[in-house]
Amino acid sequence: MRRRLQTLFQRKFKVSLLFLLLLALLVHLAMDLALPAARGPCGCDAKALKASGVPSGNLVLTGPKKLSLRILQDFSGSNGSLEKGSQLQGARPQARDGKLGVRHQHGEGNAGRTEGSKLAALFEHPLYNIPMPEVTEKDKLFVVNPMEKFSLRSSGSDEWEDGLRHLPYLAQIPRRHQPLRAVPPPGPPDAHPPPGLGHAEDRQLGQTRDQETPIDFFYFSDFERHNAEIAAFHLDRILDFRRIPPVSGRLVNITKEIRDITTDKKLAKTFFISPAGNVCFYGECSYYCSTEHALCGKPDRLEGSVAALLPDKTLAKRRSWRSPWRRSYHKSKKAEWELNPNYCAQVRETPPYDRGHRLLDLIDMTVLDFLMGNMDRHHYETFEKFGNDTFLLHLDNGRGFGTHSRDEPSILAPLRQCCSIKKSTYLRLQLLATQPYRLSDLLREALATDPLAPILTEPHLRALDRRLGKVLATVGRCLAGAARRDEVVVDDVGSRV
């Protein structure tokens, strides 16, 4: 009799437990179905939007699009960071109607900005909130999951690009991507990514912050600087190009995170203890891999930068293009563009620069390189899917910010020889030359949040303002010699401005 009661009790308990599980599942499904109805156009809680003072009619991103950042940028281990970052992206107001200039804009657009933050004020400026065309299915780069989509558009009208302006969890990158998988230079240690979504590159310390590249060094002998990669990412988004994947500083323990876990026996053999008692390694490669060019920790801690290189080529093929203004990479020979002042005329007749906005995109990249003093732009990459209707990826910026006391005018050769620049780029450069939005102040504020701050010394930041003046002066000379203004300042925004 007792056994029968025990069996009956067990059966009733199992049935009750199953019923509770089903009930919980039904409640969960009901909440998921009811959630979209309670949200506004941006996918945010309507009450939260009202409390924050952001009008729902001025939001650019819709709810489903917010999830698309996760596929390439969810470096955190919780959904909270994703939601915070998405709310910041979704709360960006559209540009107001009317003429845009470079004066400081007062009124509703600045109501929600962070007090005293020039960077927040910049991203609220109408020039940084130009309405973008709607992204269609053919504009989607790839789809991994129906609920998680990533799209890239030549005009820059996608969530990934917009999201690079506000990355509250960017500083978590160096803590979340562990362990590191060490490989020899020039492709230094990689961090493991989400499967199939690319990889993150770790570039290490090669030069201290206050050192300048010796004047006798050739550009191809310059150091690869981790702080240059970090600063280039922030400068790129301040210029509103948004062509550099997220980069953050990181302090690496080369003993625990490289030497002790590497499966590369050849790499493991290159580790040694220096006379100063520091752990060093130099890897295996065709050049600069020797004890004279080793990377050493203090005693085993080494600064580096982690850059997310996404998406993976298996999901979105990329093509590498030789820059028309590539240098000779020879000690005595010069490239054709250095000898022929009419070189741009040849470029304009050569595909893919003979149509579309490819040449203007390359000139944008030229402006970025001149501001940070990067002479090492020999190639660039694009996504194959969109053909010539795409944009350039500004990768490999480690040889920037090597000097601050001198500028390299030859970097501006594409702008000087072609005398063309996008209207949107020109207006933003003019804006960044004004006191409320001074470029050096903006980059200083952006870099202050990096784990390895300070990233740049003050002389490097002051050099940015000087170089920006030279870029504007070059455009001014082009305008002075042009028959028509629109031949120099090419309208790339149309009625959206």
XYZ file of C-alpha atoms in Angstrom, residues 94-489:
396
model
C 17.304 63.129 -37.722
C 18.718 66.245 -39.308
C 16.361 69.154 -39.361
C 15.242 70.712 -42.591
C 17.045 73.753 -43.797
C 20.529 74.739 -44.840
C 23.429 73.115 -43.033
C 26.531 75.089 -42.249
C 29.471 74.859 -39.919
C 28.090 77.138 -37.208
C 27.144 75.773 -33.784
C 23.490 74.718 -33.843
C 21.303 75.662 -30.881
C 17.832 74.484 -29.972
C 16.145 71.117 -29.761
C 19.008 69.205 -31.312
C 21.281 69.885 -28.341
C 18.734 69.314 -25.595
C 19.808 65.765 -24.799
C 23.574 66.043 -25.120
C 25.987 65.355 -22.304
C 26.827 68.579 -20.506
C 30.311 69.776 -21.441
C 30.940 67.000 -23.972
C 32.135 68.316 -27.312
C 31.974 64.813 -28.745
C 28.300 64.435 -27.856
C 27.570 67.855 -29.345
C 29.386 66.882 -32.550
C 27.314 63.761 -33.071
C 24.143 65.781 -32.579
C 25.132 68.326 -35.216
C 22.993 68.226 -38.402
C 26.055 67.402 -40.517
C 26.344 64.150 -38.577
C 22.640 63.359 -38.854
C 21.994 63.598 -42.569
C 18.947 61.447 -43.438
C 19.964 58.285 -45.247
C 18.105 56.201 -47.861
C 16.204 53.170 -46.688
C 18.200 49.941 -46.681
C 16.604 47.318 -48.927
C 17.147 43.551 -49.116
C 19.687 43.884 -51.922
C 21.765 46.165 -49.674
C 22.211 43.455 -47.028
C 25.752 42.152 -47.027
C 24.808 38.757 -45.607
C 22.234 37.102 -43.374
C 23.311 34.595 -40.731
C 20.026 34.503 -38.831
C 16.655 35.992 -39.886
C 16.597 37.971 -36.618
C 20.245 39.081 -36.823
C 21.088 40.941 -40.005
C 24.090 43.043 -40.961
C 24.006 45.506 -43.811
C 26.494 47.852 -45.416
C 25.636 50.653 -47.779
C 27.894 52.820 -49.879
C 26.133 55.895 -48.570
C 26.886 54.913 -44.984
C 23.226 54.416 -44.096
C 23.539 51.348 -41.938
C 23.324 50.522 -38.294
C 26.932 49.291 -38.013
C 28.321 52.617 -39.194
C 25.931 54.621 -37.036
C 26.785 52.428 -34.074
C 30.490 53.233 -34.321
C 29.674 56.724 -33.083
C 28.424 55.369 -29.765
C 30.196 52.295 -28.393
C 29.605 52.188 -24.627
C 31.043 48.697 -24.380
C 34.048 49.236 -26.639
C 36.372 49.157 -23.623
C 35.198 45.612 -22.872
C 36.810 44.232 -26.037
C 40.196 43.500 -24.450
C 38.588 41.694 -21.512
C 36.060 39.634 -23.436
C 38.263 38.177 -26.176
C 40.342 35.633 -24.323
C 42.446 33.650 -24.750
C 44.788 34.899 -27.478
C 46.059 32.678 -30.259
C 49.610 33.714 -31.063
C 50.875 33.892 -34.638
C 54.136 35.372 -35.940
C 54.451 38.972 -37.225
C 53.417 40.738 -39.395
C 50.111 39.206 -38.343
C 50.503 39.410 -34.563
C 48.441 37.519 -31.954
C 44.787 37.011 -32.773
C 41.918 36.824 -30.331
C 39.282 34.150 -30.820
C 36.061 35.576 -32.351
C 32.535 34.240 -32.436
C 32.649 31.244 -34.820
C 32.548 32.264 -38.477
C 32.392 35.997 -37.798
C 35.988 36.997 -38.388
C 38.775 37.639 -35.954
C 40.300 40.294 -33.736
C 43.909 41.318 -34.233
C 46.255 42.263 -31.425
C 48.985 44.743 -32.348
C 51.702 45.277 -29.775
C 53.847 48.078 -28.478
C 56.732 49.014 -30.775
C 57.372 52.650 -29.865
C 56.693 54.756 -26.784
C 54.126 57.565 -26.831
C 56.631 60.413 -26.720
C 58.996 59.039 -29.372
C 58.940 60.312 -32.947
C 59.989 58.300 -35.975
C 63.608 59.262 -36.733
C 63.857 61.592 -39.712
C 66.297 59.231 -41.425
C 63.840 56.327 -41.419
C 62.157 55.300 -44.671
C 58.369 55.039 -44.462
C 58.597 51.283 -45.014
C 60.950 50.964 -42.028
C 58.667 52.796 -39.619
C 57.327 51.190 -36.473
C 53.865 49.616 -36.215
C 52.207 51.418 -33.301
C 49.326 49.975 -31.310
C 48.253 53.422 -30.130
C 48.055 54.551 -33.775
C 45.470 51.860 -34.480
C 43.401 53.026 -31.497
C 43.633 56.718 -32.393
C 42.904 56.039 -36.076
C 39.601 54.356 -35.229
C 38.411 57.308 -33.163
C 39.663 59.872 -35.700
C 37.877 58.011 -38.487
C 34.518 58.185 -36.738
C 35.017 61.835 -35.745
C 35.504 62.554 -39.458
C 32.262 60.571 -39.959
C 33.886 58.120 -42.387
C 33.267 55.128 -40.082
C 35.400 52.811 -42.219
C 37.629 51.394 -39.460
C 36.343 48.471 -37.344
C 36.313 49.017 -33.563
C 39.708 49.121 -31.859
C 40.553 49.157 -28.161
C 43.720 49.042 -26.116
C 44.692 45.992 -24.119
C 47.353 44.946 -21.639
C 48.508 41.424 -22.563
C 50.252 38.911 -20.328
C 52.534 37.330 -22.926
C 53.435 34.464 -20.599
C 49.933 33.245 -19.768
C 48.086 34.425 -22.881
C 50.635 33.594 -25.577
C 53.591 31.440 -24.518
C 51.717 29.004 -22.277
C 48.813 28.399 -24.654
C 50.313 28.547 -28.133
C 50.227 25.365 -30.210
C 52.817 26.741 -32.648
C 56.086 25.018 -31.749
C 58.129 27.357 -33.948
C 56.695 30.385 -32.208
C 57.245 28.851 -28.762
C 60.967 28.480 -29.543
C 61.324 32.238 -30.068
C 60.497 33.097 -26.452
C 63.425 34.053 -24.252
C 64.330 35.985 -21.102
C 66.172 39.232 -21.794
C 69.224 40.371 -19.781
C 66.850 42.699 -17.922
C 64.731 39.723 -16.861
C 61.788 40.480 -19.177
C 59.892 37.881 -21.217
C 60.406 38.446 -24.960
C 59.506 36.772 -28.255
C 59.947 37.554 -31.942
C 58.006 34.922 -33.886
C 58.837 33.627 -37.336
C 58.602 35.687 -40.524
C 60.598 36.797 -43.547
C 61.851 40.023 -41.969
C 62.250 41.737 -38.586
C 62.007 38.412 -36.736
C 65.099 38.255 -34.591
C 66.238 38.950 -31.060
C 67.114 42.505 -32.185
C 63.457 43.139 -33.082
C 61.809 41.161 -30.284
C 58.736 42.240 -28.357
C 59.414 42.366 -24.630
C 57.095 42.697 -21.658
C 57.644 44.401 -18.327
C 58.364 41.788 -17.091
C 55.698 39.895 -19.061
C 53.008 42.571 -19.537
C 52.801 44.132 -22.980
C 50.532 46.857 -24.347
C 48.594 46.088 -27.511
C 45.488 46.970 -29.481
C 42.619 44.662 -30.341
C 40.861 45.363 -33.623
C 37.743 43.530 -34.750
C 38.148 42.492 -38.371
C 34.629 41.529 -39.345
C 32.852 39.969 -41.106
C 34.779 36.855 -42.013
C 35.638 36.362 -45.686
C 33.607 33.164 -45.757
C 30.497 35.255 -45.088
C 31.393 38.370 -47.082
C 34.205 38.225 -49.637
C 36.555 41.177 -49.790
C 38.809 42.375 -52.582
C 42.184 44.032 -52.179
C 42.989 46.978 -54.478
C 46.389 48.499 -55.159
C 46.232 52.223 -54.472
C 46.908 54.392 -57.550
C 49.024 56.600 -55.289
C 51.030 53.733 -53.865
C 54.639 54.595 -53.086
C 57.544 52.829 -54.767
C 58.774 51.180 -51.548
C 62.287 51.666 -52.870
C 65.136 53.664 -51.396
C 65.785 55.691 -54.546
C 63.011 55.118 -57.099
C 59.900 57.289 -57.231
C 56.378 56.320 -58.196
C 54.764 57.732 -61.349
C 52.450 60.036 -59.434
C 55.482 61.700 -57.862
C 56.851 62.599 -61.305
C 53.694 63.363 -63.306
C 51.641 66.374 -62.099
C 48.775 65.337 -64.425
C 48.668 61.822 -63.048
C 45.067 62.179 -61.818
C 43.798 62.563 -65.387
C 45.012 59.029 -66.085
C 43.398 57.714 -62.918
C 40.034 59.271 -63.826
C 40.029 57.272 -67.085
C 40.920 53.971 -65.400
C 38.293 51.627 -63.893
C 37.028 51.620 -61.196
C 37.845 55.331 -60.790
C 36.172 56.363 -64.038
C 32.673 56.241 -62.549
C 30.850 56.346 -59.232
C 32.368 57.726 -56.070
C 35.428 55.460 -55.768
C 37.907 58.295 -56.387
C 36.153 60.555 -53.874
C 36.242 57.743 -51.307
C 39.965 57.382 -51.891
C 40.427 61.125 -51.338
C 38.544 60.772 -48.036
C 41.084 58.136 -47.059
C 43.861 60.510 -48.143
C 42.569 63.159 -45.729
C 42.543 60.614 -42.901
C 46.103 59.499 -43.705
C 47.449 63.047 -43.883
C 45.928 63.992 -40.536
C 47.663 61.071 -38.810
C 50.815 61.120 -40.970
C 50.377 57.637 -42.457
C 52.549 57.121 -45.575
C 51.977 53.369 -45.729
C 48.672 53.178 -47.638
C 49.659 50.800 -50.434
C 46.387 48.817 -50.691
C 42.786 49.063 -49.545
C 39.884 46.618 -49.424
C 36.219 46.583 -50.444
C 33.358 44.105 -50.201
C 32.901 42.205 -53.459
C 29.128 41.900 -53.292
C 28.414 45.550 -54.100
C 30.917 45.901 -56.921
C 31.902 49.522 -57.467
C 28.874 50.759 -55.516
C 30.599 50.192 -52.214
C 33.112 51.916 -49.914
C 36.713 51.510 -48.854
C 37.762 49.781 -45.655
C 40.413 51.803 -43.828
C 42.489 48.923 -42.436
C 46.101 48.760 -41.213
C 46.792 52.168 -39.653
C 49.701 51.193 -37.413
C 52.190 53.528 -39.084
C 50.190 56.634 -38.344
C 50.963 59.175 -35.622
C 54.704 58.603 -35.886
C 55.629 62.292 -36.050
C 54.110 65.513 -34.777
C 56.824 68.085 -35.456
C 56.679 67.719 -39.248
C 54.010 67.010 -41.857
C 54.238 64.978 -45.066
C 52.590 66.979 -47.910
C 53.000 64.142 -50.430
C 50.218 62.221 -48.658
C 47.768 64.838 -49.986
C 48.792 64.178 -53.611
C 45.380 62.689 -54.611
C 43.537 65.753 -53.281
C 46.052 68.208 -54.709
C 46.247 66.579 -58.162
C 42.543 65.756 -58.588
C 41.170 68.856 -56.839
C 37.973 67.029 -55.833
C 36.385 66.361 -52.471
C 32.946 65.353 -51.233
C 30.720 68.188 -50.096
C 29.874 66.322 -46.885
C 33.568 65.809 -46.104
C 34.443 69.443 -46.832
C 31.652 70.776 -44.619
C 32.679 68.523 -41.741
C 36.322 69.527 -42.066
C 35.272 73.162 -41.881
C 33.207 72.358 -38.794
C 36.144 70.617 -37.107
C 38.264 73.728 -37.633
C 35.930 75.864 -35.480
C 36.415 76.463 -31.761
C 33.302 74.582 -30.473
C 34.275 71.458 -32.431
C 38.071 71.649 -32.529
C 39.471 68.368 -33.838
C 42.175 68.007 -31.195
C 39.658 68.491 -28.373
C 37.302 65.897 -29.838
C 39.972 63.242 -30.284
C 41.380 63.921 -26.815
C 37.936 63.327 -25.322
C 37.339 60.181 -27.389
C 40.691 58.622 -26.452
C 40.298 59.364 -22.737
C 37.980 56.366 -22.319
C 40.432 53.781 -23.671
C 41.910 51.317 -21.137
C 45.441 52.360 -22.163
C 44.827 56.122 -21.991
C 46.569 58.435 -22.637
C 46.839 57.205 -26.229
C 48.410 60.278 -27.859
C 50.628 62.989 -26.425
C 49.586 66.630 -26.634
C 51.996 67.456 -29.504
C 50.262 64.823 -31.665
C 46.843 66.285 -30.859
C 47.991 69.838 -31.676
C 49.446 68.576 -34.954
C 45.948 67.482 -36.007
C 44.681 71.076 -35.955
C 47.688 72.267 -37.955
C 47.244 69.551 -40.573
C 43.514 70.153 -40.819
C 44.300 73.758 -41.715
C 46.586 72.544 -44.501
C 43.855 70.279 -45.918
C 41.408 73.180 -46.022
C 44.074 75.404 -47.584
C 44.610 72.815 -50.331
C 40.886 72.752 -51.097
C 40.894 76.555 -51.055
C 43.609 76.682 -53.719
C 41.640 74.222 -55.838
C 38.528 76.393 -55.534
C 40.499 79.504 -56.467
C 41.704 77.898 -59.679
C 38.455 76.179 -60.694
C 35.942 77.574 -63.166
C 33.044 76.120 -61.170
C 32.819 75.371 -57.461
C 30.965 72.075 -57.978
C 33.945 70.736 -59.930
C 35.936 70.773 -56.702
C 33.316 70.311 -53.995
